[in-house]
Amino acid sequence: MKENLLSLDGCAIKVVDAARVEETRQRLVSRDEATSLSELFGLLGDVNRTRILYALLEAGELCVCDLAATVDMPETSVSHALRLLRTAAVVRARRDGRMMFYRLEDDHIRLLLDLTLQHLRHDAPVVAKKKLLKKPARKGRG
Amino acid sequence: MKENLLSLDGCAIKVVDAARVEETRQRLVSRDEATSLSELFGLLGDVNRTRILYALLEAGELCVCDLAATVDMPETSVSHALRLLRTAAVVRARRDGRMMFYRLEDDHIRLLLDLTLQHLRHDAPVVAKKKLLKKPARKGRG
DNA sequence: TTCATATCTGAATATGTATGCAGATATGAG
DNA sequence: CTCATATCTGCATACATATTCAGATATGAA
């Protein structure tokens, strides 16, 4: 009999390795941190914002209209996207006359984008792209 | 007169630095790559999945029930989350008897999680958390 | 075989989010 | 001042996504 019961907020949950669960729970990121992390990731989880960010990674700094031209999107959409990214301190804005120039906020962001792109290019398609896999087709991945 | 016109798919868009736009467009990640990248980021853009991943980062390997206990979520929710992560090759599953053990797929993922957590902890709150800024309060920014 | 356990899956709904439009704001020129 | 340009913002809707439930599958035990 390996199973144990671990009581969490008054609700008993069956666990196998209670010690490891307890230890992991203590070292786990807090809910607030997890929320912040997921909000950051969520911002990158949109194709248009992603393209904007990688455009900035390549270009260094671009104004809204050039950014819109680069990623081929209406300026309004780019502006909406940039607002979210700016609010989350993923990009930084600088005004020059009537124009706003945007660039990535810091090297953490650049590294994050670069690392993920490397991951993608080395590890092949990340997502099946379709509506998940209709068939499990669990084969060559062992 | 600095402005130029750059024609893209038959639609003229005003740009400031046409050369930089053109160069950036050529070096920009493709749409397919951007889609894959954003899908990966999108997977991390959910608090529950984020907590699951950081739990795996701490624990190394956990079965579904221990994972559920660790992050304090119903097993069904954890299973749903794991399916998405598994499909995207973010986590890897191993069966042992009736149980499935999950761990992070590779070091890219570990590095990504670690880097982002460092970014968060060094750079303070990533997102304002509220409904964006209610007041523009555009004042001291000049 | 039958039963119990651990996990998975599909469907419904409820919530969140992106997109485009219309108008607002900010800056520079005259 | 007025006008034009560059960007921003709020709102509405259309789309996507998380969550939950009920039932399915897979494995082990008897």
CSV table of C-alpha atoms (C1' of nucleotides) in Angstrom, one decimal:
chain,number,residue,atom,x,y,z
A,1,MET,CA,0.0,0.0,0.0
A,2,LYS,CA,1.9,3.0,-1.3
A,3,GLU,CA,-0.9,5.5,-1.3
A,4,ASN,CA,-1.3,8.2,1.3
A,5,LEU,CA,-3.8,10.9,2.0
A,6,LEU,CA,-2.7,14.5,2.1
A,7,SER,CA,-5.1,17.1,3.4
A,8,LEU,CA,-5.2,20.4,1.7
A,9,ASP,CA,-7.6,23.1,2.6
A,10,GLY,CA,-9.8,20.5,4.2
A,11,CYS,CA,-10.0,18.3,1.2
A,12,ALA,CA,-8.2,15.0,1.2
A,13,ILE,CA,-6.3,14.1,-2.0
A,14,LYS,CA,-4.7,10.8,-2.7
A,15,VAL,CA,-1.0,10.9,-3.3
A,16,VAL,CA,1.7,8.4,-4.0
A,17,ASP,CA,4.9,10.1,-2.7
A,18,ALA,CA,3.7,12.4,0.0
A,19,ALA,CA,7.2,13.5,1.0
A,20,ARG,CA,8.1,14.7,-2.5
A,21,VAL,CA,4.7,16.4,-2.9
A,22,GLU,CA,5.2,18.3,0.4
A,23,GLU,CA,8.8,19.3,-0.5
A,24,THR,CA,7.7,20.4,-4.0
A,25,ARG,CA,4.9,22.4,-2.6
A,26,GLN,CA,7.2,24.3,-0.5
A,27,ARG,CA,9.7,25.1,-3.2
A,28,LEU,CA,7.0,25.8,-5.8
A,29,VAL,CA,6.6,29.3,-7.1
A,30,SER,CA,3.9,31.2,-5.3
A,31,ARG,CA,0.5,31.7,-6.8
A,32,ASP,CA,1.2,35.4,-7.4
A,33,GLU,CA,4.5,34.6,-9.1
A,34,ALA,CA,2.8,32.0,-11.2
A,35,THR,CA,0.2,34.5,-12.1
A,36,SER,CA,2.8,37.0,-13.2
A,37,LEU,CA,4.7,34.4,-15.1
A,38,SER,CA,1.7,33.2,-16.9
A,39,GLU,CA,0.6,36.7,-17.7
A,40,LEU,CA,4.0,37.4,-19.2
A,41,PHE,CA,3.9,34.2,-21.3
A,42,GLY,CA,0.3,34.9,-22.2
A,43,LEU,CA,1.4,38.2,-23.8
A,44,LEU,CA,3.8,36.3,-26.0
A,45,GLY,CA,1.1,33.8,-26.8
A,46,ASP,CA,-0.3,35.7,-29.7
A,47,VAL,CA,1.0,35.5,-33.2
A,48,ASN,CA,0.9,39.2,-33.9
A,49,ARG,CA,2.5,40.2,-30.6
A,50,THR,CA,5.1,37.5,-31.2
A,51,ARG,CA,5.9,38.8,-34.7
A,52,ILE,CA,6.1,42.3,-33.3
A,53,LEU,CA,8.6,41.2,-30.6
A,54,TYR,CA,10.8,39.3,-33.0
A,55,ALA,CA,10.7,42.3,-35.4
A,56,LEU,CA,12.0,44.4,-32.5
A,57,LEU,CA,14.6,41.8,-31.7
A,58,GLU,CA,15.8,42.1,-35.3
A,59,ALA,CA,15.5,45.8,-35.8
A,60,GLY,CA,16.4,47.1,-32.4
A,61,GLU,CA,14.0,50.0,-32.5
A,62,LEU,CA,11.1,50.8,-34.7
A,63,CYS,CA,8.3,53.4,-34.8
A,64,VAL,CA,4.7,52.2,-34.9
A,65,CYS,CA,4.2,52.7,-38.6
A,66,ASP,CA,7.4,50.9,-39.5
A,67,LEU,CA,6.5,48.1,-37.2
A,68,ALA,CA,3.1,47.9,-38.8
A,69,ALA,CA,4.7,47.8,-42.2
A,70,THR,CA,7.2,45.2,-41.1
A,71,VAL,CA,4.7,42.7,-39.7
A,72,ASP,CA,2.1,43.8,-42.2
A,73,MET,CA,-0.6,44.7,-39.7
A,74,PRO,CA,-2.9,47.7,-39.4
A,75,GLU,CA,-1.3,50.3,-37.2
A,76,THR,CA,-4.2,50.2,-34.8
A,77,SER,CA,-3.6,46.5,-34.1
A,78,VAL,CA,0.0,47.2,-33.6
A,79,SER,CA,-0.8,50.0,-31.2
A,80,HIS,CA,-3.1,47.8,-29.2
A,81,ALA,CA,-0.5,45.1,-29.0
A,82,LEU,CA,2.2,47.5,-28.0
A,83,ARG,CA,0.1,48.9,-25.2
A,84,LEU,CA,-0.2,45.5,-23.6
A,85,LEU,CA,3.5,44.8,-24.1
A,86,ARG,CA,4.4,48.2,-22.7
A,87,THR,CA,2.2,47.8,-19.7
A,88,ALA,CA,3.9,44.6,-18.9
A,89,ALA,CA,7.3,46.1,-19.4
A,90,VAL,CA,8.2,43.8,-22.3
A,91,VAL,CA,8.8,46.7,-24.6
A,92,ARG,CA,9.9,50.3,-23.9
A,93,ALA,CA,8.6,53.4,-25.7
A,94,ARG,CA,10.5,56.5,-26.6
A,95,ARG,CA,8.9,59.5,-28.1
A,96,ASP,CA,10.5,61.5,-30.9
A,97,GLY,CA,8.4,64.2,-32.3
A,98,ARG,CA,5.1,62.8,-33.3
A,99,MET,CA,6.4,59.3,-33.5
A,100,MET,CA,6.8,56.6,-30.8
A,101,PHE,CA,9.8,54.3,-31.1
A,102,TYR,CA,9.6,50.9,-29.5
A,103,ARG,CA,12.3,48.5,-28.5
A,104,LEU,CA,12.5,45.4,-26.3
A,105,GLU,CA,12.8,46.3,-22.6
A,106,ASP,CA,15.9,44.4,-21.6
A,107,ASP,CA,18.2,41.5,-22.2
A,108,HIS,CA,16.0,39.1,-20.3
A,109,ILE,CA,13.4,39.5,-22.9
A,110,ARG,CA,15.9,39.2,-25.8
A,111,LEU,CA,17.3,36.1,-24.3
A,112,LEU,CA,13.9,34.6,-23.8
A,113,LEU,CA,12.9,35.2,-27.4
A,114,ASP,CA,16.2,33.9,-28.6
A,115,LEU,CA,16.2,30.9,-26.5
A,116,THR,CA,12.7,30.0,-27.5
A,117,LEU,CA,13.4,30.4,-31.2
A,118,GLN,CA,16.4,28.1,-30.8
A,119,HIS,CA,14.3,25.6,-29.0
A,120,LEU,CA,11.8,25.7,-31.8
A,121,ARG,CA,14.4,25.4,-34.6
A,122,HIS,CA,16.2,22.6,-32.9
A,123,ASP,CA,13.3,20.6,-31.7
A,124,ALA,CA,11.0,20.8,-34.7
A,125,PRO,CA,7.4,21.8,-34.7
A,126,VAL,CA,6.3,22.6,-31.2
A,127,VAL,CA,2.6,22.1,-31.8
A,128,ALA,CA,0.7,19.8,-34.1
A,129,LYS,CA,-1.0,22.9,-35.4
A,130,LYS,CA,-4.3,21.0,-36.1
A,131,LYS,CA,-7.0,20.7,-33.5
A,132,LEU,CA,-4.7,18.7,-31.4
A,133,LEU,CA,-4.0,15.3,-32.6
A,134,LYS,CA,-7.1,13.5,-33.6
A,135,LYS,CA,-5.3,10.2,-33.4
A,136,PRO,CA,-2.8,9.7,-30.6
A,137,ALA,CA,-0.3,8.2,-33.0
A,138,ARG,CA,2.2,7.7,-30.3
A,139,LYS,CA,5.0,6.2,-32.2
A,140,GLY,CA,8.4,7.5,-33.2
A,141,ARG,CA,8.8,9.6,-30.1
A,142,GLY,CA,10.2,7.1,-27.7
B,1,MET,CA,10.0,64.7,-46.4
B,2,LYS,CA,11.1,61.5,-44.8
B,3,GLU,CA,8.1,59.3,-45.5
B,4,ASN,CA,8.1,56.6,-48.1
B,5,LEU,CA,5.5,54.3,-49.4
B,6,LEU,CA,6.1,50.6,-49.3
B,7,SER,CA,3.7,48.4,-51.2
B,8,LEU,CA,2.8,45.1,-49.5
B,9,ASP,CA,0.4,42.7,-51.1
B,10,GLY,CA,-1.0,45.5,-53.1
B,11,CYS,CA,-1.6,47.8,-50.2
B,12,ALA,CA,0.5,50.9,-49.7
B,13,ILE,CA,1.7,51.6,-46.2
B,14,LYS,CA,3.5,54.6,-45.1
B,15,VAL,CA,7.0,54.0,-43.6
B,16,VAL,CA,9.7,56.1,-42.2
B,17,ASP,CA,12.8,54.0,-42.6
B,18,ALA,CA,12.0,51.8,-45.6
B,19,ALA,CA,15.4,50.2,-45.7
B,20,ARG,CA,15.3,49.0,-42.1
B,21,VAL,CA,11.7,47.8,-42.6
B,22,GLU,CA,12.8,45.8,-45.7
B,23,GLU,CA,15.8,44.3,-44.0
B,24,THR,CA,13.8,43.5,-40.9
B,25,ARG,CA,11.1,41.9,-42.9
B,26,GLN,CA,13.6,39.6,-44.5
B,27,ARG,CA,15.2,38.5,-41.3
B,28,LEU,CA,12.0,38.2,-39.4
B,29,VAL,CA,10.8,34.8,-38.3
B,30,SER,CA,8.3,33.3,-40.7
B,31,ARG,CA,4.6,33.3,-40.0
B,32,ASP,CA,4.7,29.6,-39.4
B,33,GLU,CA,7.5,29.9,-36.9
B,34,ALA,CA,5.8,32.8,-35.2
B,35,THR,CA,2.7,30.7,-35.0
B,36,SER,CA,4.6,27.9,-33.4
B,37,LEU,CA,6.4,30.3,-31.0
B,38,SER,CA,3.1,31.9,-29.9
B,39,GLU,CA,1.5,28.6,-29.5
B,40,LEU,CA,4.3,27.5,-27.2
B,41,PHE,CA,4.1,30.7,-25.2
B,42,GLY,CA,0.4,30.5,-25.1
B,43,LEU,CA,0.6,27.1,-23.5
B,44,LEU,CA,2.7,28.7,-20.7
B,45,GLY,CA,0.2,31.5,-20.5
B,46,ASP,CA,-2.1,29.9,-18.1
B,47,VAL,CA,-1.6,30.0,-14.4
B,48,ASN,CA,-2.5,26.3,-13.8
B,49,ARG,CA,-0.2,25.1,-16.6
B,50,THR,CA,2.5,27.4,-15.3
B,51,ARG,CA,2.3,26.0,-11.8
B,52,ILE,CA,2.3,22.5,-13.2
B,53,LEU,CA,5.5,23.2,-15.2
B,54,TYR,CA,7.3,24.8,-12.3
B,55,ALA,CA,6.2,21.9,-10.1
B,56,LEU,CA,7.8,19.6,-12.5
B,57,LEU,CA,10.9,21.8,-12.7
B,58,GLU,CA,11.2,21.4,-8.9
B,59,ALA,CA,10.2,17.8,-8.5
B,60,GLY,CA,11.8,16.3,-11.7
B,61,GLU,CA,9.0,13.8,-12.2
B,62,LEU,CA,5.6,13.4,-10.7
B,63,CYS,CA,2.5,11.2,-11.4
B,64,VAL,CA,-0.8,12.9,-12.2
B,65,CYS,CA,-2.2,12.5,-8.7
B,66,ASP,CA,0.9,13.9,-7.0
B,67,LEU,CA,0.9,16.7,-9.4
B,68,ALA,CA,-2.7,17.4,-8.7
B,69,ALA,CA,-1.9,17.4,-5.0
B,70,THR,CA,1.1,19.6,-5.4
B,71,VAL,CA,-0.7,22.3,-7.3
B,72,ASP,CA,-4.0,21.7,-5.5
B,73,MET,CA,-6.1,21.2,-8.6
B,74,PRO,CA,-8.6,18.5,-9.6
B,75,GLU,CA,-6.9,15.6,-11.4
B,76,THR,CA,-9.1,16.1,-14.4
B,77,SER,CA,-7.8,19.7,-14.9
B,78,VAL,CA,-4.3,18.5,-14.5
B,79,SER,CA,-4.8,15.8,-17.1
B,80,HIS,CA,-6.3,18.3,-19.5
B,81,ALA,CA,-3.4,20.6,-19.0
B,82,LEU,CA,-0.9,17.8,-19.4
B,83,ARG,CA,-2.4,16.7,-22.6
B,84,LEU,CA,-1.8,20.1,-24.1
B,85,LEU,CA,1.7,20.2,-22.8
B,86,ARG,CA,2.4,16.7,-24.0
B,87,THR,CA,1.1,17.4,-27.4
B,88,ALA,CA,3.3,20.4,-27.7
B,89,ALA,CA,6.3,18.3,-26.4
B,90,VAL,CA,6.7,20.5,-23.4
B,91,VAL,CA,6.4,17.6,-21.1
B,92,ARG,CA,7.1,13.9,-21.5
B,93,ALA,CA,5.0,11.1,-20.2
B,94,ARG,CA,6.1,7.7,-18.9
B,95,ARG,CA,3.8,5.0,-17.8
B,96,ASP,CA,4.5,2.9,-14.8
B,97,GLY,CA,1.7,0.4,-14.1
B,98,ARG,CA,-1.6,2.4,-13.8
B,99,MET,CA,0.2,5.6,-13.3
B,100,MET,CA,1.6,8.2,-15.7
B,101,PHE,CA,4.7,10.0,-14.7
B,102,TYR,CA,5.4,13.4,-16.2
B,103,ARG,CA,8.5,15.5,-16.5
B,104,LEU,CA,9.7,18.4,-18.5
B,105,GLU,CA,10.7,17.4,-22.0
B,106,ASP,CA,14.2,18.9,-22.2
B,107,ASP,CA,16.7,21.4,-21.0
B,108,HIS,CA,15.4,24.1,-23.3
B,109,ILE,CA,12.2,24.1,-21.4
B,110,ARG,CA,13.9,24.1,-18.1
B,111,LEU,CA,16.1,27.0,-19.1
B,112,LEU,CA,13.1,28.9,-20.4
B,113,LEU,CA,11.2,28.5,-17.2
B,114,ASP,CA,14.3,29.3,-15.1
B,115,LEU,CA,15.2,32.3,-17.2
B,116,THR,CA,11.7,33.7,-17.0
B,117,LEU,CA,11.5,33.3,-13.3
B,118,GLN,CA,14.8,35.1,-12.9
B,119,HIS,CA,13.5,37.9,-15.1
B,120,LEU,CA,10.4,38.1,-12.9
B,121,ARG,CA,12.2,38.1,-9.6
B,122,HIS,CA,14.8,40.7,-10.8
B,123,ASP,CA,12.5,43.0,-12.7
B,124,ALA,CA,9.6,43.2,-10.3
B,125,PRO,CA,6.0,42.8,-11.2
B,126,VAL,CA,5.6,42.1,-14.9
B,127,VAL,CA,2.0,43.1,-15.2
B,128,ALA,CA,0.0,45.8,-13.6
B,129,LYS,CA,-2.5,43.1,-12.7
B,130,LYS,CA,-5.5,45.5,-12.8
B,131,LYS,CA,-7.6,46.1,-15.8
B,132,LEU,CA,-4.6,47.8,-17.4
B,133,LEU,CA,-4.3,51.4,-16.5
B,134,LYS,CA,-7.7,53.0,-16.0
B,135,LYS,CA,-6.3,56.5,-16.1
B,136,PRO,CA,-3.7,57.2,-18.8
B,137,ALA,CA,-2.0,59.5,-16.2
B,138,ARG,CA,0.3,60.4,-19.1
B,139,LYS,CA,2.3,63.0,-17.2
B,140,GLY,CA,5.8,62.5,-16.0
B,141,ARG,CA,6.8,60.7,-19.2
B,142,GLY,CA,8.4,63.4,-21.2
C,1,DT,C1',-13.6,-13.1,-16.5
C,2,DT,C1',-15.0,-9.1,-13.2
C,3,DC,C1',-13.8,-5.2,-10.3
C,4,DA,C1',-11.1,-1.2,-8.7
C,5,DT,C1',-7.8,2.4,-9.7
C,6,DA,C1',-5.5,6.0,-12.4
C,7,DT,C1',-5.8,8.6,-16.1
C,8,DC,C1',-7.8,10.3,-20.3
C,9,DT,C1',-11.4,12.3,-23.4
C,10,DG,C1',-15.5,14.8,-25.4
C,11,DA,C1',-18.9,18.1,-24.8
C,12,DA,C1',-21.2,22.2,-22.8
C,13,DT,C1',-20.7,26.5,-20.9
C,14,DA,C1',-18.7,30.4,-19.0
C,15,DT,C1',-15.1,33.4,-19.3
C,16,DG,C1',-11.5,35.7,-21.6
C,17,DT,C1',-9.3,38.0,-25.5
C,18,DA,C1',-8.3,39.8,-30.3
C,19,DT,C1',-9.9,42.8,-33.9
C,20,DG,C1',-11.7,46.8,-36.2
C,21,DC,C1',-14.0,51.1,-36.1
C,22,DA,C1',-14.8,55.7,-34.5
C,23,DG,C1',-13.1,59.1,-32.1
C,24,DA,C1',-9.6,61.1,-28.8
C,25,DT,C1',-5.0,62.8,-27.8
C,26,DA,C1',-0.4,64.6,-28.7
C,27,DT,C1',2.9,66.9,-31.4
C,28,DG,C1',4.7,69.8,-35.2
C,29,DA,C1',3.9,73.2,-38.9
C,30,DG,C1',2.1,77.5,-40.5
D,1,DC,C1',-4.8,80.0,-33.1
D,2,DT,C1',-5.9,76.0,-36.9
D,3,DC,C1',-4.7,71.9,-39.5
D,4,DA,C1',-2.4,67.6,-40.5
D,5,DT,C1',0.0,63.6,-38.8
D,6,DA,C1',1.1,59.7,-35.7
D,7,DT,C1',-0.4,57.2,-32.2
D,8,DC,C1',-3.6,56.0,-28.6
D,9,DT,C1',-8.1,54.4,-26.5
D,10,DG,C1',-12.9,52.6,-25.6
D,11,DC,C1',-16.3,49.9,-27.2
D,12,DA,C1',-18.6,46.0,-29.6
D,13,DT,C1',-18.4,41.5,-31.5
D,14,DA,C1',-16.5,37.5,-32.9
D,15,DC,C1',-13.5,34.1,-31.7
D,16,DA,C1',-10.8,31.2,-28.5
D,17,DT,C1',-10.0,29.0,-24.2
D,18,DA,C1',-10.5,27.1,-19.4
D,19,DT,C1',-13.4,24.4,-16.4
D,20,DT,C1',-16.4,20.9,-15.1
D,21,DC,C1',-19.0,16.7,-15.6
D,22,DA,C1',-20.0,12.3,-17.3
D,23,DG,C1',-18.2,8.6,-19.2
D,24,DA,C1',-14.3,6.1,-21.7
D,25,DT,C1',-9.9,3.7,-21.6
D,26,DA,C1',-5.9,1.2,-19.6
D,27,DT,C1',-3.7,-1.4,-16.3
D,28,DG,C1',-3.4,-4.5,-12.2
D,29,DA,C1',-5.6,-7.8,-9.0
D,30,DA,C1',-8.4,-11.7,-7.9
